[in-house]
Short mmCIF file of C-alpha atoms and ligand atoms in Angstrom, two decimals:
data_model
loop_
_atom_site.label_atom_id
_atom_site.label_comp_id
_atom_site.label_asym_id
_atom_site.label_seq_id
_atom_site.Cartn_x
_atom_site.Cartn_y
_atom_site.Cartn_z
CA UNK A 2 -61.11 73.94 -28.04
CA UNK A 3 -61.66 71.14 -25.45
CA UNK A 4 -57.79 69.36 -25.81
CA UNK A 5 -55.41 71.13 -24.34
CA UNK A 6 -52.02 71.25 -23.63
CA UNK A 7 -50.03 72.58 -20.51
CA UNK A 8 -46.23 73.85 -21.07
CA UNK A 9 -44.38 73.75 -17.26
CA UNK A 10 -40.83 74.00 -16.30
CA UNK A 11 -41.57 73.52 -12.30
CA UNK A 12 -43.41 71.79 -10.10
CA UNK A 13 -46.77 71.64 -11.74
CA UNK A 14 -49.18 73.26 -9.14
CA UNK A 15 -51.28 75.57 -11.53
CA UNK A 16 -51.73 71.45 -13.77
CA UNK A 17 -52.55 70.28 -10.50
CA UNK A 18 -55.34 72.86 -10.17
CA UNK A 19 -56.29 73.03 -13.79
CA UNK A 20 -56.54 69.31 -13.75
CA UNK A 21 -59.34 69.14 -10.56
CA UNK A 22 -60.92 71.61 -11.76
CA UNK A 23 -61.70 69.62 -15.22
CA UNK A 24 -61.84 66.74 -14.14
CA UNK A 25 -64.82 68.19 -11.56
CA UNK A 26 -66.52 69.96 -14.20
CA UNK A 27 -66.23 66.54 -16.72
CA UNK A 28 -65.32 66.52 -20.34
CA UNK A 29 -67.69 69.17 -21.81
CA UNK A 30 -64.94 71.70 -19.85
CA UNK A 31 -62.08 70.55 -21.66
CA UNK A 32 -59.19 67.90 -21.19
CA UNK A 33 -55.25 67.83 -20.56
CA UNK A 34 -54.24 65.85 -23.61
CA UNK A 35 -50.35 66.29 -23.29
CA UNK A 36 -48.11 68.14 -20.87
CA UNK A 37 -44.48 69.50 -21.94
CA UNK A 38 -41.58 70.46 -20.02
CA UNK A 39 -38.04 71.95 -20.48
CA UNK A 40 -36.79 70.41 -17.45
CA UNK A 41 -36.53 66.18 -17.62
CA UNK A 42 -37.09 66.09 -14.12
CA UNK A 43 -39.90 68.46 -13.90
CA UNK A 44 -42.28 67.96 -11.21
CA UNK A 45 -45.29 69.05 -13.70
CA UNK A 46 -44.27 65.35 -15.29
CA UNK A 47 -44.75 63.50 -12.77
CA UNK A 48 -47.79 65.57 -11.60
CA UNK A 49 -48.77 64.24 -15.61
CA UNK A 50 -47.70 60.95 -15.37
CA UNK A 51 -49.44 60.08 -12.35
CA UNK A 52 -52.60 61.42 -13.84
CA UNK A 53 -52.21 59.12 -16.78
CA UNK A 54 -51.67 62.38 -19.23
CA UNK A 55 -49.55 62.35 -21.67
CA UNK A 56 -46.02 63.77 -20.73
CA UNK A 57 -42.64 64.92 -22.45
CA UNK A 58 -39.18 66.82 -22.10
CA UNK A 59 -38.02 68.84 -24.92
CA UNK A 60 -34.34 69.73 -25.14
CA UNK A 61 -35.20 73.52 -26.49
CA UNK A 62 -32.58 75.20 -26.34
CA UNK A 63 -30.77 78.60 -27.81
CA UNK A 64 -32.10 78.12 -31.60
CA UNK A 65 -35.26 76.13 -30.80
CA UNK A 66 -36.94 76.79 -34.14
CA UNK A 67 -40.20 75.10 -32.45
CA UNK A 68 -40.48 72.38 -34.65
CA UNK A 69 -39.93 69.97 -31.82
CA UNK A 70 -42.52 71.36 -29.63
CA UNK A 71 -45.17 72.03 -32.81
CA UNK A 72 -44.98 68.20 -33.46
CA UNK A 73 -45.80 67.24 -29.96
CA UNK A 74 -48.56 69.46 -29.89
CA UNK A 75 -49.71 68.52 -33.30
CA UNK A 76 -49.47 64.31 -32.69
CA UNK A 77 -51.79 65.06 -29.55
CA UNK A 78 -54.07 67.57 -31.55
CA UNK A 79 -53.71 69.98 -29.20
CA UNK A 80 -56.13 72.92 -29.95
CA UNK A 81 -55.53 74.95 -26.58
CA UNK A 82 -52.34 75.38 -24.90
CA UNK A 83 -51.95 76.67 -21.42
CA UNK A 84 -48.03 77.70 -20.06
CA UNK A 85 -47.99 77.10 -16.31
CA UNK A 86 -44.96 78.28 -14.90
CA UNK A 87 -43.24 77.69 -18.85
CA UNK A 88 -39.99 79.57 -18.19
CA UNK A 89 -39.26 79.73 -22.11
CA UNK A 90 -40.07 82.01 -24.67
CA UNK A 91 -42.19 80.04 -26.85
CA UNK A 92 -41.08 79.99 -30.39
CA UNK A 93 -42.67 82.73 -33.20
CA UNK A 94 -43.97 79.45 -35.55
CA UNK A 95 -46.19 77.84 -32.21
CA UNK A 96 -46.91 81.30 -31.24
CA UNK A 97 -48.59 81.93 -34.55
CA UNK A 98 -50.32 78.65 -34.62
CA UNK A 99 -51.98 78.81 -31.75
CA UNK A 100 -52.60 82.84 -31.73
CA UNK A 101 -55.60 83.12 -29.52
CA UNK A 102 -55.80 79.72 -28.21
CA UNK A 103 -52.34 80.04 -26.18
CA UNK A 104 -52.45 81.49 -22.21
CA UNK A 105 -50.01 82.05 -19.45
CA UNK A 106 -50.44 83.12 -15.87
CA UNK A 107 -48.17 85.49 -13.99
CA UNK A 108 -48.01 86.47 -10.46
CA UNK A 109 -48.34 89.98 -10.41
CA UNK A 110 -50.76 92.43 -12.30
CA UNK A 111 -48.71 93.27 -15.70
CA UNK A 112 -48.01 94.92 -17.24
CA UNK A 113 -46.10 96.20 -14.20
CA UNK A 114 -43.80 93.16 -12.46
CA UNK A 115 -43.38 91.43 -15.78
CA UNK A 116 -41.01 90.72 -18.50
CA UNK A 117 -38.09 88.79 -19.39
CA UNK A 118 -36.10 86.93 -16.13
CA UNK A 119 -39.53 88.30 -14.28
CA UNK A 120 -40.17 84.86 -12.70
CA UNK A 121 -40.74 82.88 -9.64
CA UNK A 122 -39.23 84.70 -6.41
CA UNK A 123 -37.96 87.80 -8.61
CA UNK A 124 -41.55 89.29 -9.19
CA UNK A 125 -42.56 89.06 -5.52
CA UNK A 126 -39.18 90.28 -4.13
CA UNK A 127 -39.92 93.20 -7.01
CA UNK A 128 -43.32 93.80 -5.71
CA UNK A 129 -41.68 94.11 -2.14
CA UNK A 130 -39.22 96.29 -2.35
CA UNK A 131 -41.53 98.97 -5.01
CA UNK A 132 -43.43 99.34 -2.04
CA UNK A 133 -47.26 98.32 -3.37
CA UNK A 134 -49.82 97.31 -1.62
CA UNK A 135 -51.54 95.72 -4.06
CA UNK A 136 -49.99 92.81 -6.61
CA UNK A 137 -51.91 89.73 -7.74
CA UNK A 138 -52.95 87.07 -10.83
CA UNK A 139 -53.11 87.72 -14.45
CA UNK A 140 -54.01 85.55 -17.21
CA UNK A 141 -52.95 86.45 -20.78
CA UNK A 142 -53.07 85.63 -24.43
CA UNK A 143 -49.31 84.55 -25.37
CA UNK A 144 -47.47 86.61 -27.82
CA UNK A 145 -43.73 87.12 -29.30
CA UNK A 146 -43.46 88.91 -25.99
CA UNK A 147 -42.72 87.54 -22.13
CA UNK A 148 -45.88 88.40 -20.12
CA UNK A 149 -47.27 90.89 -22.69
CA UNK A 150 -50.30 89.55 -24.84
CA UNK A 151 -53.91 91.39 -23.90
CA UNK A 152 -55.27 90.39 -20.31
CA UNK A 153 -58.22 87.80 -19.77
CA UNK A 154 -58.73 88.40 -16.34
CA UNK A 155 -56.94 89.94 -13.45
CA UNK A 156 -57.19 89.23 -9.47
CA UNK A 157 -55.65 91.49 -7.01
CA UNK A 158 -54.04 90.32 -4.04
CA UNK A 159 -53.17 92.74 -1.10
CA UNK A 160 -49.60 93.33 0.19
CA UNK A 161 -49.30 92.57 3.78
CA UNK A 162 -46.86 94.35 6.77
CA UNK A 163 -44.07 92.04 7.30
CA UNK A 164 -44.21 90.02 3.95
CA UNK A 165 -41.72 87.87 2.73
CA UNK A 166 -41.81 87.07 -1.13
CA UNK A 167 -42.59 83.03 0.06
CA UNK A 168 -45.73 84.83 1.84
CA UNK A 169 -46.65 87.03 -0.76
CA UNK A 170 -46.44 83.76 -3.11
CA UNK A 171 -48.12 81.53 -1.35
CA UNK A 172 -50.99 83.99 -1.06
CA UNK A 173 -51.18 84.64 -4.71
CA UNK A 174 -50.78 81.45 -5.59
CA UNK A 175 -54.06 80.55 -4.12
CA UNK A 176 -55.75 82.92 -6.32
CA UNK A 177 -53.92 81.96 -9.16
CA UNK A 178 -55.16 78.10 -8.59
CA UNK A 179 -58.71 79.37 -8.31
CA UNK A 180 -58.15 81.73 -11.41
CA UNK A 181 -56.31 80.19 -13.86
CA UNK A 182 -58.47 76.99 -14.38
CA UNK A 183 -61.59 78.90 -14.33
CA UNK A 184 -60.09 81.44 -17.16
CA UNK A 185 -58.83 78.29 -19.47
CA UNK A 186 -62.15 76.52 -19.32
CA UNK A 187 -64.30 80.21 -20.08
CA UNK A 188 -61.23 80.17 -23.55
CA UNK A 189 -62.17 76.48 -23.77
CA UNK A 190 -65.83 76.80 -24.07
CA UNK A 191 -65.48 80.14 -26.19
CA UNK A 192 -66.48 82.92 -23.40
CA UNK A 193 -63.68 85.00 -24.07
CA UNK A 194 -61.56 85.57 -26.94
CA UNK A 195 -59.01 87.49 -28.52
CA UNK A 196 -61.04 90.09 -31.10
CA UNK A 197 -59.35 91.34 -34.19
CA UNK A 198 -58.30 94.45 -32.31
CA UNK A 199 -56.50 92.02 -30.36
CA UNK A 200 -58.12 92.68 -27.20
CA UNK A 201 -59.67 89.55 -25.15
CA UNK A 202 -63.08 89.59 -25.48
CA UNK A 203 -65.47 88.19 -22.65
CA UNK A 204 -69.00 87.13 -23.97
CA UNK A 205 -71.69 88.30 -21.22
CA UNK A 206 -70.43 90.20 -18.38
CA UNK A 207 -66.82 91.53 -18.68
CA UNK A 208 -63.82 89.58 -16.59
CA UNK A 209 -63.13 89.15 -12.89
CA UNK A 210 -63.85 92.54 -11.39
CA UNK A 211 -61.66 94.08 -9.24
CA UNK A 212 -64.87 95.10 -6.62
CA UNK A 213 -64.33 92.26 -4.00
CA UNK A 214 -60.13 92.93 -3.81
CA UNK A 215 -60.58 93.71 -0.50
CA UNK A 216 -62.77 91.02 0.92
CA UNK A 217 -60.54 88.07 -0.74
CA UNK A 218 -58.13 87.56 2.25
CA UNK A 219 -61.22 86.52 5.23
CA UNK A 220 -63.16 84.02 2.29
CA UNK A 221 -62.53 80.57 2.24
CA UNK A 222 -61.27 78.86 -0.91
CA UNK A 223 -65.16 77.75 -1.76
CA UNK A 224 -66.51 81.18 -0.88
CA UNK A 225 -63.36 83.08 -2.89
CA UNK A 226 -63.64 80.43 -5.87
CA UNK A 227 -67.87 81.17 -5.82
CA UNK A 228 -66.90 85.51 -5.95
CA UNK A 229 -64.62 84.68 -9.08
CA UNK A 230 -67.43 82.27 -10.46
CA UNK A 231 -69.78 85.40 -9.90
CA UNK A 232 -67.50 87.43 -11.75
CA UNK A 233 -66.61 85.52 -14.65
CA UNK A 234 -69.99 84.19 -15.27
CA UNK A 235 -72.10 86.12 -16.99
C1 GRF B 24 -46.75 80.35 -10.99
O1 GRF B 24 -46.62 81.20 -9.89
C2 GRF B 24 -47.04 81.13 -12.24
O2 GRF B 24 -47.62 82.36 -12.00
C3 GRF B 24 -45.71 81.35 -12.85
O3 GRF B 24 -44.95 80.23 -12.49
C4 GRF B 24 -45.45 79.64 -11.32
C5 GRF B 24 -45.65 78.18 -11.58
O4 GRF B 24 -45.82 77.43 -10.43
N1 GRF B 24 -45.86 81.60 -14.27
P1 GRF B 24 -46.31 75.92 -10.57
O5 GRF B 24 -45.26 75.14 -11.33
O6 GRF B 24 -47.63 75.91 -11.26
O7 GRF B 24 -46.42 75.44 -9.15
#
């Protein structure tokens, strides 16, 4: 499952990451074939379009049936498609079609913090005022459902005294960059997968353990991106 395709309706930083990350790791990691977005002026385009990756707008809407989005997908034989920061509900038919093979990231630890019009600034102003300490990254299998197919891996990210939600995103963010590539290419290169109980499956040791939570905030991005190696590698 080495072509894959990103879905984005902002400004692409999750691509961004997803795309260094491959493009470090070379082709046997996988490839952005095609990038899609709701919004015509979309940053994640022009993140695209400056990489030389394929890039288009669909016009969605109310009764998107999908078809639209299915034939983009299928011209650029998509076999993996990754939502970063897709504000739509994908439609049933590319849901089915891609069962498995279809991911999101969210910035909090769903189930709790998710859901429909749980996006963006809303999920870490949520976070705030429930009074956690903890929120972080999750990384799921898409289903009919906003932010509910079974987890691939989860990182926690501690809630600081005096937090704003910009704080609180930019700090989960960072995990979320370090995360969410390293989850797509272990789906790309068939680590993990969804099982016919419809559970993720990791091959090898199980997903990013929670262990090091604590110890994420004093690591550097090299040192932090080597813990989650550790963890997803078995
Ligand atoms: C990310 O925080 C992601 O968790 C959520 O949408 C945001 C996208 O940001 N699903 P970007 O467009 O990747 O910068």
């Amino acid at each position: 499952m080495r072509r894959i395709a990103v879905l984005a309706s902002g400004r692409g930083s999750n691509l961004e990451a997803l795309h260094a990350y491959l493009a470090r790791g070379g082709a046997r990691l996988g490839e952005i074939v095609l990038v899609v977005s709701d919004h015509a002026e979309a940053g994640a385009l022009g993140v695209a379009r400056a990489r030389g990756i394929a890039a288009a707008a669909i016009t969605g809407g109310r009764d998107d049936d999908g078809a639209e989005l299915a034939a983009l997908l299928a011209a650029r034989r998509a076999e993996l498609v990754v939502l970063a920061g897709y504000l739509r509900l994908v439609p049933p038919t590319v849901v089915r079609t891609y069962r498995g093979r279809m991911v999101n990231v969210h910035p909090a630890l769903l189930p709790s913090f998710g859901g429909r019009g749980m996006y963006g600034a809303r999920v870490h102003r949520a976070v705030l005022a429930s009074g956690a300490r903890v929120t972080g990254a999750t990384v799921h299998f898409v289903d009919e459902q906003y932010d509910h197919g079974a987890t691939i891996a989860q990182w926690p990210v501690p809630v600081l005294a005096g937090d704003t939600p910009e704080t609180l995103a930019a700090r989960v963010q960072r995990v979320e960059h370090l995360l969410y590539p390293r989850a797509v290419a272990a789906l790309a290169t068939g680590r993990v997968m969804l099982d016919a109980q419809g559970h993720a499956l990791w091959t090898g040791q199980a997903a990013a353990s929670p262990a090091a939570a604590f110890a994420l905030e004093p690591l550097e991005d090299d040192a932090l991106a080597r813990t989650i190696d550790g963890a997803l590698v078995s």
